[in-house]
Coordinates of C-alpha atoms and ligand atoms in Angstrom, one line a residue:
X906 CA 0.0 0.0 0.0
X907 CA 1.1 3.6 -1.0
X908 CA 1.7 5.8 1.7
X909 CA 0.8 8.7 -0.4
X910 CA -1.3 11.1 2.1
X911 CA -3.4 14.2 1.2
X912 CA -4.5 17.1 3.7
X913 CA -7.5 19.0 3.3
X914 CA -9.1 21.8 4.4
X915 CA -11.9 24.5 3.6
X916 CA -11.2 26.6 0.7
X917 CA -12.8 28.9 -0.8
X918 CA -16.3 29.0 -2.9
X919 CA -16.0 26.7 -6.2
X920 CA -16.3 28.6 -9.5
X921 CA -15.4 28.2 -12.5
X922 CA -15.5 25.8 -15.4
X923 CA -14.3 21.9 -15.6
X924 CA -13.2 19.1 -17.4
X925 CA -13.5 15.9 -15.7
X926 CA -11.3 13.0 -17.6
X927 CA -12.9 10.6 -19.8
X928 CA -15.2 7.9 -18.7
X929 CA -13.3 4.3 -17.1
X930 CA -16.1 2.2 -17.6
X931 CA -16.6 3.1 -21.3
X932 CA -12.6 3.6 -21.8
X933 CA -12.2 -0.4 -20.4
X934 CA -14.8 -1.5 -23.4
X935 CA -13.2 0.9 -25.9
X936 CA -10.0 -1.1 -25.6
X937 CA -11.3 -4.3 -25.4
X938 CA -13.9 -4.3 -28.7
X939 CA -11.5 -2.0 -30.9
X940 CA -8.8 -4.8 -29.9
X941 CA -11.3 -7.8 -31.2
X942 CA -12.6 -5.5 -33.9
X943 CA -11.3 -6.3 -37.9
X944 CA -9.5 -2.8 -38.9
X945 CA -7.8 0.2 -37.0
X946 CA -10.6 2.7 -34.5
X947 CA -9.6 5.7 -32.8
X948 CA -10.3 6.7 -29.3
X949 CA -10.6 10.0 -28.2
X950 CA -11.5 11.2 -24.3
X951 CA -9.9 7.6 -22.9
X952 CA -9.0 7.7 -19.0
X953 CA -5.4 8.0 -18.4
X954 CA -6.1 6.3 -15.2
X955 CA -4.5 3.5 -14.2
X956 CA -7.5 1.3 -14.3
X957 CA -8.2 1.3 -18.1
X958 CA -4.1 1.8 -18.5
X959 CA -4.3 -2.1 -17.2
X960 CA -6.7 -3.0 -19.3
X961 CA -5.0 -1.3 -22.4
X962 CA -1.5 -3.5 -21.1
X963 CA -3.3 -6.3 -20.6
X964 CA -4.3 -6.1 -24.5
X965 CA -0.8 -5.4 -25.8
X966 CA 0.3 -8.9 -24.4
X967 CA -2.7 -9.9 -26.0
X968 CA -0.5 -9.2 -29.1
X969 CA -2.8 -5.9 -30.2
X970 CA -0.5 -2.9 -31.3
X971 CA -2.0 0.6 -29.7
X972 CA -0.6 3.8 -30.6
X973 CA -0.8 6.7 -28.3
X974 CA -0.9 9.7 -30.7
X975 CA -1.6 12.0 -28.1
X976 CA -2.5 12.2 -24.1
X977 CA -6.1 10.7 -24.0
X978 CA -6.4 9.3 -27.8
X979 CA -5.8 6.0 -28.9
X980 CA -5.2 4.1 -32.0
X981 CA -6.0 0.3 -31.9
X982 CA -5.1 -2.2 -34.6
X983 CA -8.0 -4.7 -34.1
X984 CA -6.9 -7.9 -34.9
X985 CA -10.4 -9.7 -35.3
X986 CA -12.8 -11.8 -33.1
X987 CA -10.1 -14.9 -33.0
X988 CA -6.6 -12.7 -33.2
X989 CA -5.8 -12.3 -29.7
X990 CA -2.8 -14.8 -29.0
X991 CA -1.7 -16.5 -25.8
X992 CA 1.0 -14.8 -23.1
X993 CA 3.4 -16.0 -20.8
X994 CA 2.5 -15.0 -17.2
X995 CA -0.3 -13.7 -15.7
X996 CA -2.1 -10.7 -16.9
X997 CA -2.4 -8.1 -14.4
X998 CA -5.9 -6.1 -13.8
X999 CA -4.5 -3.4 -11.3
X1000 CA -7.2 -2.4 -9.2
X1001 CA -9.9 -2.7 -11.6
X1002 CA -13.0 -5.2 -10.9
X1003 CA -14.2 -4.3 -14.3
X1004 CA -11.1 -5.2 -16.5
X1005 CA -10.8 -8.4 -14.1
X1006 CA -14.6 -9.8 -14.6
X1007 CA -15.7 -8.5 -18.4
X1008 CA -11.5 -10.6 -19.2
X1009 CA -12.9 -13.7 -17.3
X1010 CA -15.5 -13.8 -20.2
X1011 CA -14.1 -12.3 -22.9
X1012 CA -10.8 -14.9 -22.4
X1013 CA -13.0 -18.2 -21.2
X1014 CA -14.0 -18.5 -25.5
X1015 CA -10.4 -17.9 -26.6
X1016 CA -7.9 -20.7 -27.9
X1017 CA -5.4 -20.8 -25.2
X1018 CA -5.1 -20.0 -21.2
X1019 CA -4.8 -17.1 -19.5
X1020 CA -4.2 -15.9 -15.8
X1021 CA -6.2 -12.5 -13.7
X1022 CA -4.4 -11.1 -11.1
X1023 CA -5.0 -7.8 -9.3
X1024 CA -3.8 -5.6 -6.6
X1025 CA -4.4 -6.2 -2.9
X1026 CA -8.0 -4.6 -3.0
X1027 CA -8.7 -6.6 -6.2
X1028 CA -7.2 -9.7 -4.8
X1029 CA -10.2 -9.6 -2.3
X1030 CA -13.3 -9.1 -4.4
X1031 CA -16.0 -11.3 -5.3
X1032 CA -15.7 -13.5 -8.6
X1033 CA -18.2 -16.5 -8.4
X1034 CA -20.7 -13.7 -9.9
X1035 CA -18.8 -14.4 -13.1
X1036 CA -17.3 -17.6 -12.9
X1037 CA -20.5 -19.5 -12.5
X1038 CA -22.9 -18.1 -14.9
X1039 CA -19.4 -18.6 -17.2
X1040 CA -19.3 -22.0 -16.1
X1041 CA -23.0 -22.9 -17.0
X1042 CA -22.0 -21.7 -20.6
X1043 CA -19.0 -24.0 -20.7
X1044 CA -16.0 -22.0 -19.1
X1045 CA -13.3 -23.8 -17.0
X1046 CA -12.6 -20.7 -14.4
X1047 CA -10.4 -21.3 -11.3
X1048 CA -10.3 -19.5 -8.5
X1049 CA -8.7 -18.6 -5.6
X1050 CA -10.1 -19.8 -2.3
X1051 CA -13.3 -18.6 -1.4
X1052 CA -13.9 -17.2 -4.7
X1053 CA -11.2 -14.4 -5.4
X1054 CA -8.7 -13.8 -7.2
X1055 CA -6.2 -15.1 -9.6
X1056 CA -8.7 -16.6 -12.1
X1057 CA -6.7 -19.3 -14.2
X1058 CA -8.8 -19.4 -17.0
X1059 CA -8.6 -22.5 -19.3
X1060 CA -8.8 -22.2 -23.0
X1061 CA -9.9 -24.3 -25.8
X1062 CA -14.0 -24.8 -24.4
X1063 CA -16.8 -24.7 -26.4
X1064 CA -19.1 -22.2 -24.8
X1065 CA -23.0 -22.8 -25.2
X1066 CA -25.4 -19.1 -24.5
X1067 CA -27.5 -19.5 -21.3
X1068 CA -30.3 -17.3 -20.6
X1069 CA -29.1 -16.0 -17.1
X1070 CA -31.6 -14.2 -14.5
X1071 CA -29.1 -12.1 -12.4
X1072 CA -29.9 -12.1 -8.7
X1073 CA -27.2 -8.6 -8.5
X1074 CA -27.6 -5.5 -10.5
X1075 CA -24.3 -5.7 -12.3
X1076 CA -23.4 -4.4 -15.5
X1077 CA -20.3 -6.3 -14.9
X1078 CA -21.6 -9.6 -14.3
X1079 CA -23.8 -8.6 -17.3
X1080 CA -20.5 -7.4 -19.6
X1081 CA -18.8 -10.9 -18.9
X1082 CA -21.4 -13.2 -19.7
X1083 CA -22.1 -10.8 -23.4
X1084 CA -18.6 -11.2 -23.9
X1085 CA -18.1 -14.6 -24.2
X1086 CA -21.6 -15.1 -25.3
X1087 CA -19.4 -13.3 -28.6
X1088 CA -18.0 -16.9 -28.8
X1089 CA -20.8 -19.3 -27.6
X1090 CA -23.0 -21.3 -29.7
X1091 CA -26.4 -19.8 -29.7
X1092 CA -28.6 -17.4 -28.1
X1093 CA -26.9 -15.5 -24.3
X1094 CA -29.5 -13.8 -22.8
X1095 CA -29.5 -12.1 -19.7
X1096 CA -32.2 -10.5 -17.2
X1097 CA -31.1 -7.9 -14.5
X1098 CA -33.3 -7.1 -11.4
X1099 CA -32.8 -3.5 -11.8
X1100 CA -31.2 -2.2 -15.0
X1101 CA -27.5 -1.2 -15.0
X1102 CA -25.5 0.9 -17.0
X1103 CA -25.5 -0.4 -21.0
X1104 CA -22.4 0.6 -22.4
X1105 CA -21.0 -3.2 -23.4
X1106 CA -24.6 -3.2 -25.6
X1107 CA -24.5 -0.1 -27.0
X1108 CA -20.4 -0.2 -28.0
X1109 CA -21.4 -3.5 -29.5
X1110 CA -23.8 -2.2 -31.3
X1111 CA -21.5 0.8 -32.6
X1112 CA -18.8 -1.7 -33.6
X1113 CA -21.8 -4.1 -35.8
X1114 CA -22.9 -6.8 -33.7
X1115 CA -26.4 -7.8 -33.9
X1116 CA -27.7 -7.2 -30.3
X1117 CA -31.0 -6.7 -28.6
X1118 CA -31.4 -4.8 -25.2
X1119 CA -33.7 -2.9 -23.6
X1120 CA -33.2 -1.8 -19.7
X1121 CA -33.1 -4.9 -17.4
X1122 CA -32.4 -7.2 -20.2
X1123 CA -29.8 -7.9 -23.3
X1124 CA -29.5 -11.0 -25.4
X1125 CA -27.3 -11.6 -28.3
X1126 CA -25.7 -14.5 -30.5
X1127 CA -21.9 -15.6 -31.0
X1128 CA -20.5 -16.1 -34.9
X1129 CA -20.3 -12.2 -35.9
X1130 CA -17.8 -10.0 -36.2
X1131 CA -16.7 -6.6 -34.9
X1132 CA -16.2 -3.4 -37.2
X1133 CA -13.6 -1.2 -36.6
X1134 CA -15.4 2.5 -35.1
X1135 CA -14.0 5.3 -33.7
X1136 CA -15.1 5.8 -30.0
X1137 CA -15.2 9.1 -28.0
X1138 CA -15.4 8.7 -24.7
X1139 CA -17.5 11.3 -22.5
X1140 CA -16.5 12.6 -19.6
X1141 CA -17.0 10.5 -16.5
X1142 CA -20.1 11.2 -14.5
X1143 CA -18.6 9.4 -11.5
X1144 CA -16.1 11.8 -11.7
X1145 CA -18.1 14.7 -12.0
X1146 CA -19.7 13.4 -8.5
X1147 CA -17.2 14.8 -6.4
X1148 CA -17.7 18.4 -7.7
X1149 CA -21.4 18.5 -8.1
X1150 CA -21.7 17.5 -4.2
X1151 CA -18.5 19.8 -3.3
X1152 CA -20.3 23.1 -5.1
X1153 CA -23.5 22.1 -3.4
X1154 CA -22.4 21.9 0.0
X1155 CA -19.6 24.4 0.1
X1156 CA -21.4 28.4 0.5
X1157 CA -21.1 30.6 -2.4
X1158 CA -20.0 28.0 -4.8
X1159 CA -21.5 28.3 -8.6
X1160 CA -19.3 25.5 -10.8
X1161 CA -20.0 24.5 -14.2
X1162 CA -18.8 20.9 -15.2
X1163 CA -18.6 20.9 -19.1
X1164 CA -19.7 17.8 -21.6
X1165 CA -20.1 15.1 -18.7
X1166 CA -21.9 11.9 -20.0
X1167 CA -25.3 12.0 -19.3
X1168 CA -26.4 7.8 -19.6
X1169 CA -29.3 8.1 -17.3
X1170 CA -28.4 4.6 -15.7
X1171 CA -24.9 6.6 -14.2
X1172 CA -27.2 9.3 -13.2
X1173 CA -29.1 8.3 -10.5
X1174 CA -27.0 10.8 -8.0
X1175 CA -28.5 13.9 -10.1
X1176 CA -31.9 12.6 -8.8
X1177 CA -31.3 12.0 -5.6
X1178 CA -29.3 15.6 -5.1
X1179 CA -31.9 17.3 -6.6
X1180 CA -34.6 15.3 -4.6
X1181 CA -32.2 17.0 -1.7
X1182 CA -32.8 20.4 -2.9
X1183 CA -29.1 20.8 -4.8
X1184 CA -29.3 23.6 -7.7
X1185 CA -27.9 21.8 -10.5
X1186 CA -29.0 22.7 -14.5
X1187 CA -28.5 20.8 -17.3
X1188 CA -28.0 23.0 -20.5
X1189 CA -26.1 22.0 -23.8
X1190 CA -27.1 18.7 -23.8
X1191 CA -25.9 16.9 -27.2
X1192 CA -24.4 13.5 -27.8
X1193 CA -20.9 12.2 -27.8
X1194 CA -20.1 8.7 -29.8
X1195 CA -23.7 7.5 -29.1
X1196 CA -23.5 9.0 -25.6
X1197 CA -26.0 11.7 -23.8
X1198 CA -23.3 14.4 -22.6
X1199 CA -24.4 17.8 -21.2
X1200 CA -23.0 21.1 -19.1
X1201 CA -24.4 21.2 -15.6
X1202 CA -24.3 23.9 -13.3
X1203 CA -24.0 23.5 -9.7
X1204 CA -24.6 26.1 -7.2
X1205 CA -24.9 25.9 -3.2
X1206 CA -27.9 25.1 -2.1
X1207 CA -29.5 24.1 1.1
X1208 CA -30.0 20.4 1.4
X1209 CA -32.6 18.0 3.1
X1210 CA -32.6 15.2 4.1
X1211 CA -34.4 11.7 2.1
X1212 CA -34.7 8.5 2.2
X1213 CA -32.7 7.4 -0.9
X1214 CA -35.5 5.7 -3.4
X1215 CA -34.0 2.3 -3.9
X1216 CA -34.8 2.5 -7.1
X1217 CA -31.9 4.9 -7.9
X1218 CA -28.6 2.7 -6.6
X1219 CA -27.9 0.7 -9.4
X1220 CA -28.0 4.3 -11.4
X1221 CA -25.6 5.8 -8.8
X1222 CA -23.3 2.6 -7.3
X1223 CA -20.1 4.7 -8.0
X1224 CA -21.7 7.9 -6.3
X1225 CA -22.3 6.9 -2.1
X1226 CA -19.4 7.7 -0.3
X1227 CA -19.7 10.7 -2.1
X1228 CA -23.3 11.3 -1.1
X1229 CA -22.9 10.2 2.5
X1230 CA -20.9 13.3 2.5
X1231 CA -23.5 15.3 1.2
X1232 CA -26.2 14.0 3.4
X1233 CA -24.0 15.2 6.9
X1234 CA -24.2 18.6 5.6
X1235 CA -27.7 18.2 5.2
X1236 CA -31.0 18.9 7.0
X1237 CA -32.5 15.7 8.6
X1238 CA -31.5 12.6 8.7
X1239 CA -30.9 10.4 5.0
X1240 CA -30.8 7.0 5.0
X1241 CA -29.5 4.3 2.1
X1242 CA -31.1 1.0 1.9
X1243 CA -30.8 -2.0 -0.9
X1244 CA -27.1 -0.7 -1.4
X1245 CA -25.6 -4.2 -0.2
X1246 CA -23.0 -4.0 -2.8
X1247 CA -21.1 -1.7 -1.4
X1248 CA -19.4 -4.2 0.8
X1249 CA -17.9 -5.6 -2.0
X1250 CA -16.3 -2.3 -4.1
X1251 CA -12.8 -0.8 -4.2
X1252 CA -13.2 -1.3 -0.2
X1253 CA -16.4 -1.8 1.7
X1254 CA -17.2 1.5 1.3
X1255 CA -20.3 1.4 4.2
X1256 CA -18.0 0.8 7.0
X1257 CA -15.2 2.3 5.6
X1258 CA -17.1 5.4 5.3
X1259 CA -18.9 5.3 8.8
X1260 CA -15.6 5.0 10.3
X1261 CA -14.0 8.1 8.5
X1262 CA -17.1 10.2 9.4
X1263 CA -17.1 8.9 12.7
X1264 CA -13.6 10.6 13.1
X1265 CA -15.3 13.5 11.8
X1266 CA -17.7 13.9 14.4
X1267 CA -20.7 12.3 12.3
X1268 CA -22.2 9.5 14.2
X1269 CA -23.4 7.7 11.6
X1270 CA -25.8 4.2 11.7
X1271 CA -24.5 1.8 9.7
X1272 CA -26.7 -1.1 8.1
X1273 CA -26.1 -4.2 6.3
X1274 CA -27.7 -2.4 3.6
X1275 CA -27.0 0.9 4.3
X1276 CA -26.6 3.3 6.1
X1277 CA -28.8 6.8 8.1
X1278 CA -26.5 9.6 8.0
X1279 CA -27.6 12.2 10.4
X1280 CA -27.9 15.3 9.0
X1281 CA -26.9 19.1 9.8
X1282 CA -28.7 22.5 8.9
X1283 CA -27.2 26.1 8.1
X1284 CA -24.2 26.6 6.2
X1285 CA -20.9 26.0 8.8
X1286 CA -18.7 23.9 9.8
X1287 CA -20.3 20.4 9.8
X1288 CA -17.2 17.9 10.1
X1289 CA -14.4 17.7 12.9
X1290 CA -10.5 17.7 11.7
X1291 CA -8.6 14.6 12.1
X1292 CA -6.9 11.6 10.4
X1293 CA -9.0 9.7 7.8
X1294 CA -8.3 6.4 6.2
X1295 CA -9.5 5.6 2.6
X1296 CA -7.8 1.7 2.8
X1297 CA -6.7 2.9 -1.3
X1298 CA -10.0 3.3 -2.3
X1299 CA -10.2 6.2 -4.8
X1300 CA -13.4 7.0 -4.4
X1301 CA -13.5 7.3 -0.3
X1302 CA -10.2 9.5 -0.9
X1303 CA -12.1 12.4 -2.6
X1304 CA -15.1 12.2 -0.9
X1305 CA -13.3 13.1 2.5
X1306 CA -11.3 16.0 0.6
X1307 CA -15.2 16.8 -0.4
X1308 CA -15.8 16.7 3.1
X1309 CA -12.8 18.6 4.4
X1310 CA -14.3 21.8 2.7
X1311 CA -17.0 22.2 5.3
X1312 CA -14.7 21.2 8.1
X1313 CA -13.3 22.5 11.3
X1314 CA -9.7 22.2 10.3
X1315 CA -7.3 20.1 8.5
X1316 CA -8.6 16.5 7.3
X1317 CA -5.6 13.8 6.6
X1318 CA -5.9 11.5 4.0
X1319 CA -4.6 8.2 3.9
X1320 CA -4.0 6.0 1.1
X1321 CA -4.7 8.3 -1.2
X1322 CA -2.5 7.4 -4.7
X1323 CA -5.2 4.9 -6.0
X1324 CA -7.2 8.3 -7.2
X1325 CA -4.8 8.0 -10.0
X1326 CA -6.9 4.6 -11.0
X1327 CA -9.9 6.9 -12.2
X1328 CA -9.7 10.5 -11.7
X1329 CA -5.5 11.3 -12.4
X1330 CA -5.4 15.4 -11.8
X1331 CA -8.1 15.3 -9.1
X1332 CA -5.9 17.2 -6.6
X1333 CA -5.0 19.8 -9.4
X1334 CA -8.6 20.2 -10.8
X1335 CA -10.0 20.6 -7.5
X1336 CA -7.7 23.1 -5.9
X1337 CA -7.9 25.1 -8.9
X1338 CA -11.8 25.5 -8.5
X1339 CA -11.1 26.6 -5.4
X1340 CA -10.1 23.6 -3.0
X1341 CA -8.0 23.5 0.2
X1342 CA -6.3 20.2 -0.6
X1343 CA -2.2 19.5 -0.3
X1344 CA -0.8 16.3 -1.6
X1345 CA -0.5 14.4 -5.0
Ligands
S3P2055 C1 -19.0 -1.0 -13.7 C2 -20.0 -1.5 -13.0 C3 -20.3 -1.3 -11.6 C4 -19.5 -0.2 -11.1 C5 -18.1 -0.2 -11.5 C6 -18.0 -0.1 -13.0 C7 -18.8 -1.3 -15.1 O1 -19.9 -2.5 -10.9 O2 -19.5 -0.2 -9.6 O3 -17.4 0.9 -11.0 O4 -18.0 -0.6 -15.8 O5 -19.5 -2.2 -15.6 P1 -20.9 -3.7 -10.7 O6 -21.3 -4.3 -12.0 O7 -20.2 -4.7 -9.9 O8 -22.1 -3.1 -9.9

């Protein structure tokens, strides 16, 4: 672990204008389908995090030749559906969950074997959601004990489409079982309790492959081929997060965050702030590659308390710990239920967030579900100073420097240097709209 360390503090109002870097979920599927496509696609907006970095390694050993023209673009020499070729040693995910579970099912249809392995926070997370769907379609998946990490994938299987009911709401579960469905025999179909975000489906569809989806449900057959297509990748929402809480909670603050993507299931914090009372408009709304992208504006606003509509999680899964923060700095109580899978992120981001705001002073309730974050009325000082710990989870990290701007005195940060996995420039970005934050 990196013992890379912000401290934060409250700076001044946030103004200004933003660019937030490009979207990780959409730059991990950029790589991956311009890599199995047949001809060369551009990328434009991709994350230079180190999350979709990994994924864009992992696909070099995979014998695909990327060129880097230029910070954030991408050329990739697509070397068709059956191209990829077999590496020595494992292939190495970083932090990322999503590289790690849409490779389980893109590699279980390929020729040869292939090993996953991730960082320490990776090396924990849950896998069976993927291997065992795979495995009813014909994958041979090992895992680690109790389910984790490596995954020794065994190549050579014929793969059979299932129709799969998902018990979770995950676009990643979802993503694996679409990608290998690209080599099964037959129909893969897949039902989600609640739908999640559709990217794999509609990047699929932009690079020529017959597919069918609809929220909650996406079915498709193996035997086609990719298309080479340029991609632009929109600025990440999730991303975006930090600053649309920051300039709502922080007095005086009127920020405008330019082009972010707009897929209404990433949006579901937008709701739920502005069920809260946040000011934030939506104006210049357009599209980007296939995307919905538009400017908001944020200004300070009071906020109230709510009882989170369930409905919303899967829509905002990235967004808690930052709204935990903006529910302390709220008036009443708001409290999270059906958000379970937030044990099982970058960090368990429940507990690891009620400790952190504990130290702060916020004496939060914590649920196996969930959590009721007591609120806070009028516009001063809401959190205590004191050391935080973000166990390297990037988004826990910025929400406490979010945090730290309506604090008492300096917040610590610990762990902070796996921001760089999504949101490289964070500190910069947000000290230049007005931030108190020290570190890198
Ligand atoms: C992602 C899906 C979500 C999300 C993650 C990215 C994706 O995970 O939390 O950050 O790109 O498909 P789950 O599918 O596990 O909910």
């Amino acid at each position: 672990m990196s013992a890379a360390r912000w401290i934060a503090t409250a700076g001044a109002p946030l103004r200004g204008e933003l660019d937030v870097p490009g979207d990780k979920s959409v730059s991990h599927r950029a790589i991956m389908l311009a890599s199995l496509a047949d001809g060369t696609s551009r990328i434009t907006g991709f994350l230079e995090g180190e999350d979709a970095r990994a994924t864009e390694a992992i696909f070099r050993r995979l014998g695909v030749s990327i060129e880097t023209p230029a910070t954030g673009e991408r050329v990739v020499h697509g070397v068709g559906i059956d191209g990829l070729r077999a590496t020595d040693g494992p292939l190495d995910c970083g932090n990322a969950g999503t590289g790690m579970r849409l490779l389980a099912g893109l590699l279980a249809g390929q020729t040869f074997d292939s090993e996953l392995v991730g960082d320490a926070s990776l090396s924990k997370r849950p896998m069976r959601r993927v291997t065992e769907p795979l495995a009813r379609m014909g994958a041979r998946i090992d895992t680690g004990e109790g389910g984790v990490p490596p995954l020794r994938v065994q190549g050579g299987q014929r793969l059979a489409g299932i129709e799969y009911e998902n018990a979770l709401a995950s676009a990643q579960v979802k993503s694996a079982l679409l990608l290998a469905g690209l080599y099964a025999d037959g129909e893969t179909v897949i039902h989600e309790p609640r739908p999640t975000r559709d990217y794999t489906e509609r990047m699929l569809a932009a690079f020529g492959w017959p597919i069918d989806f609809s929220p909650g449900l996406a079915r498709l057959s193996g035997g086609h081929r990719l298309r080479a297509t340029d991609v632009h990748v929109p600025a990440d929402f999730s991303s975006a997060a930090f600053f649309l809480v920051a300039a709502s909670i922080v007095p005086g603050s009127d920020l405008l965050l330019r082009r972010v993507g707009m897929n209404p299931r990433r949006t579901g914090l937008l709701h739920v702030l502005r069920l809260m009372g946040a000011d934030i408009e939506a104006s210049n709304a357009g599209e980007q590659g296939g995307e919905p992208v538009a400017d908001l504006r944020v200004r300070h606003a009071s906020l109230r308390g709510i009882d989170v509509p369930e409905v919303h999680v899967p829509d905002m899964i990235d967004e808690f710990p930052a709204l935990f923060v903006a529910a302390a700095c709220a008036d009443g109580p708001t409290r999270v239920t059906g958000a379970a899978e937030l044990r099982v992120k970058e960090s368990d981001r429940i507990a690891v967030m009620a400790t952190g705001l504990r130290r702060l002073g916020i004496a939060i309730d914590e649920a196996p579900d969930g959590a009721t974050i007591p609120g806070s009325a009028g516009a001063g000082v809401v959190f205590g100073s004191g050391e935080v710990e973000s166990h390297g989870d990037h988004r826990i990290a910025m929400a406490f420097a979010v945090a730290a701007q309506r604090a008492a005195g300096d917040v610590a940060i610990c762990d902070t240097a796996n921001v760089a996995t999504s949101f490289p420039g964070f500190v910069r970005l947000a000290r230049g709209a007005g931030f108190g934050l020290q570190g890198d």
